[in-house]
Coordinates of C-alpha atoms and ligand atoms in Angstrom, one line a residue:
M1 CA -51.2 137.9 -127.1
I2 CA -54.0 135.6 -128.3
S3 CA -55.1 136.0 -131.9
I4 CA -58.0 134.2 -133.5
V5 CA -57.7 133.3 -137.1
C6 CA -59.6 131.2 -139.7
T7 CA -57.1 129.3 -141.8
D8 CA -55.3 126.0 -142.6
I9 CA -53.0 125.5 -139.6
T10 CA -50.3 123.9 -141.8
T11 CA -49.7 127.3 -143.5
L12 CA -48.8 129.2 -140.3
Q13 CA -45.3 130.5 -139.8
V14 CA -45.0 129.9 -136.1
D15 CA -42.5 128.0 -134.0
A16 CA -45.0 125.1 -133.2
I17 CA -48.4 124.0 -134.4
V18 CA -50.5 121.6 -132.3
N19 CA -52.1 118.6 -133.9
A20 CA -55.4 117.0 -132.9
A21 CA -54.0 113.4 -132.9
N22 CA -55.2 109.9 -131.9
T23 CA -53.7 107.7 -129.2
G24 CA -51.8 105.7 -131.8
L25 CA -50.2 108.8 -133.4
R26 CA -50.9 107.0 -136.6
G27 CA -52.2 110.0 -138.6
G28 CA -55.8 110.2 -139.6
G29 CA -58.3 112.6 -141.1
G30 CA -59.1 116.3 -140.3
V31 CA -56.3 118.5 -139.1
D32 CA -54.1 115.4 -138.4
G33 CA -54.3 114.3 -142.1
A34 CA -53.6 117.9 -143.3
I35 CA -50.5 118.1 -141.0
H36 CA -49.1 114.7 -142.1
R37 CA -49.6 115.6 -145.8
A38 CA -47.9 118.9 -145.4
A39 CA -45.0 117.6 -143.2
G40 CA -44.2 114.7 -145.5
P41 CA -43.7 111.0 -144.8
Q42 CA -40.8 111.6 -142.3
L43 CA -43.4 112.7 -139.7
Q44 CA -45.2 109.4 -139.8
E45 CA -41.9 107.5 -139.4
Y46 CA -41.0 109.7 -136.4
C47 CA -44.4 109.3 -134.8
Q48 CA -44.2 105.5 -135.0
R49 CA -41.3 105.7 -132.6
L50 CA -43.1 107.8 -130.0
N51 CA -45.0 104.8 -128.5
G52 CA -48.4 106.5 -128.9
C53 CA -49.9 109.1 -126.6
R54 CA -52.5 108.9 -123.9
T55 CA -55.8 110.8 -124.1
G56 CA -55.1 114.2 -122.4
D57 CA -51.4 114.1 -123.1
A58 CA -49.1 115.5 -125.8
K59 CA -45.9 114.5 -127.5
I60 CA -43.6 116.6 -129.8
S61 CA -41.9 116.0 -133.1
P62 CA -40.1 118.1 -135.7
G63 CA -42.2 119.8 -138.3
F64 CA -40.2 118.4 -141.2
D65 CA -41.5 120.0 -144.4
L66 CA -43.9 122.4 -142.5
P67 CA -43.0 126.1 -142.0
A68 CA -43.4 125.3 -138.2
R69 CA -40.3 123.9 -136.6
W70 CA -42.3 121.6 -134.2
V71 CA -45.5 119.7 -134.2
I72 CA -47.1 119.0 -130.8
H73 CA -49.4 116.0 -131.1
A74 CA -52.2 116.4 -128.5
V75 CA -54.8 113.8 -128.0
G76 CA -58.2 115.1 -127.1
P77 CA -61.1 113.0 -125.6
I78 CA -63.8 111.5 -127.7
W79 CA -67.1 113.1 -126.6
Q80 CA -69.2 110.5 -124.7
G81 CA -71.9 112.8 -123.3
G82 CA -69.8 114.5 -120.7
G83 CA -69.7 111.8 -118.0
G84 CA -66.4 110.4 -119.1
N85 CA -64.2 113.1 -117.6
E86 CA -64.0 114.8 -121.0
S87 CA -63.7 118.3 -119.8
A88 CA -60.7 117.5 -117.6
L89 CA -59.1 115.5 -120.3
L90 CA -59.5 118.3 -122.9
A91 CA -58.0 120.9 -120.4
A92 CA -55.1 118.5 -119.7
C93 CA -54.5 118.2 -123.4
Y94 CA -54.0 121.9 -123.9
L95 CA -52.0 122.2 -120.7
N96 CA -49.6 119.4 -121.8
A97 CA -49.3 120.9 -125.3
F98 CA -48.2 124.2 -123.8
E99 CA -45.8 122.4 -121.4
Q100 CA -44.2 120.6 -124.4
A101 CA -43.8 123.9 -126.2
L102 CA -42.2 125.6 -123.2
A103 CA -39.7 122.8 -122.9
K104 CA -38.5 123.6 -126.4
R105 CA -38.5 127.4 -125.8
V106 CA -41.2 127.9 -128.3
K107 CA -42.4 131.6 -128.5
S108 CA -45.2 131.3 -131.0
I109 CA -47.7 128.5 -131.2
A110 CA -50.9 127.8 -133.1
L111 CA -53.6 125.4 -131.9
P112 CA -56.7 123.9 -133.6
C113 CA -60.1 123.3 -132.0
I114 CA -59.1 120.0 -130.6
S115 CA -61.8 117.3 -130.3
T116 CA -64.5 119.3 -132.0
G117 CA -64.4 117.5 -135.3
A118 CA -64.3 113.7 -135.6
Y119 CA -64.3 113.4 -131.8
G120 CA -67.6 115.3 -131.4
Y121 CA -66.9 117.6 -128.4
P122 CA -69.6 120.3 -128.3
K123 CA -68.0 123.5 -129.7
P124 CA -69.1 126.1 -127.1
E125 CA -67.8 124.1 -124.2
A126 CA -64.6 123.1 -126.0
A127 CA -64.0 126.8 -126.9
T128 CA -64.3 127.8 -123.2
I129 CA -61.8 125.1 -122.2
A130 CA -59.4 126.0 -125.0
L131 CA -59.4 129.7 -124.4
T132 CA -59.1 129.4 -120.7
A133 CA -56.0 127.4 -121.2
M134 CA -54.6 129.9 -123.7
R135 CA -55.2 132.7 -121.2
D136 CA -53.5 130.8 -118.5
F137 CA -50.4 130.5 -120.7
E138 CA -50.6 133.8 -122.5
S139 CA -47.8 135.4 -120.6
H140 CA -45.3 132.6 -121.5
F141 CA -45.5 133.2 -125.2
D142 CA -45.1 136.1 -127.7
K143 CA -48.0 134.8 -129.7
I144 CA -50.8 132.2 -129.3
V145 CA -52.8 131.6 -132.4
A146 CA -56.2 130.0 -132.0
C147 CA -56.6 128.5 -135.4
C148 CA -60.2 127.9 -136.4
F149 CA -61.2 126.3 -139.6
S150 CA -64.5 128.0 -140.3
E151 CA -65.8 131.6 -139.8
E152 CA -68.5 130.2 -137.5
D153 CA -65.9 128.6 -135.2
A154 CA -63.8 131.9 -135.3
G155 CA -66.9 133.8 -134.3
L156 CA -67.6 131.5 -131.4
Y157 CA -64.0 131.9 -130.3
R158 CA -64.2 135.7 -130.4
Q159 CA -67.4 135.7 -128.4
T160 CA -66.0 133.2 -125.9
L161 CA -62.8 135.2 -125.4
A162 CA -64.7 138.4 -124.9
R163 CA -66.9 136.7 -122.3
L164 CA -63.9 135.2 -120.4
R165 CA -62.1 138.6 -120.4
G166 CA -65.3 140.3 -119.2
E167 CA -65.6 137.8 -116.3
T168 CA -62.2 138.6 -115.0
A169 CA -62.3 142.4 -115.6
G170 CA -62.7 144.8 -112.7
Ligands
LIG201 N1 -56.3 123.5 -140.1 C1 -57.0 123.9 -139.0 N2 -58.0 123.3 -138.5 C2 -58.5 122.2 -139.1 C3 -57.9 121.7 -140.3 C4 -56.8 122.4 -140.8 N3 -56.1 122.1 -141.9 N4 -58.6 120.6 -140.8 C5 -59.6 120.4 -139.9 N5 -59.6 121.4 -138.9 P1 -60.5 116.9 -136.2 P2 -60.6 115.8 -133.5 C6 -60.4 121.6 -137.7 O1 -61.6 116.0 -136.7 O2 -62.1 116.1 -133.4 C7 -58.3 112.5 -136.8 O3 -58.6 111.5 -137.7 C8 -61.8 121.0 -137.7 O4 -62.7 121.8 -138.4 O5 -59.3 117.1 -137.1 O6 -59.7 116.1 -132.3 C9 -57.3 112.1 -135.7 O7 -56.4 111.2 -136.2 C10 -62.1 120.9 -136.2 O8 -62.6 122.2 -135.8 O9 -59.9 116.4 -134.8 C11 -58.1 111.6 -134.6 O10 -58.4 110.2 -134.9 C12 -60.8 120.7 -135.6 O11 -59.8 120.9 -136.6 C13 -59.4 112.4 -134.7 O12 -59.5 112.8 -136.0 C14 -60.6 119.3 -135.0 O13 -61.2 118.3 -135.9 C15 -59.3 113.6 -133.8 O14 -60.6 114.2 -133.8

């Protein structure tokens, strides 16, 4: 089941939340900053030992002080106009985040709109990639939460999900 919510991802009671991280896993602004603040300093210490993460890939850590047991740090591409393989990298980032979750037997997972903040990915295209990946993995989880951070983003996600479902219906 995919549900679309508009909230702070750090508050969600799920097995794993996904972070929109950078290749150095150094923490930063946006959702990354919020996750590090809520998880506490142990998260930064743990991440320093993970040797970074390539764009399109994902690494997992404990959630420390978060309600979520795990944090999956996924690194989305920086938008460069579309000619830098960004769409494949964004799709890979969701796929690898789900693979990390499955390896830990995660049943409920929440994901932010990766790359659409500081990294500048156009939101409609990013929503299609994100929700296509969520649909591909839907049957492996009890619950997939698409965690938007504005009502506008949540509306776009609802519209996009309805369109994708319509395209495959019948
Ligand atoms: N809960 C859910 N979503 C959030 C939250 C939150 N607490 N805060 C922001 N968002 P961004 P990126 C949304 O910039 O574009 C960091 O510095 C936000 O509205 O967090 O992948 C990293 O360290 C947007 O829709 O991530 C990297 O350097 C979405 O999260 C870089 O930014 C992603 O925005 C990654 O950039």
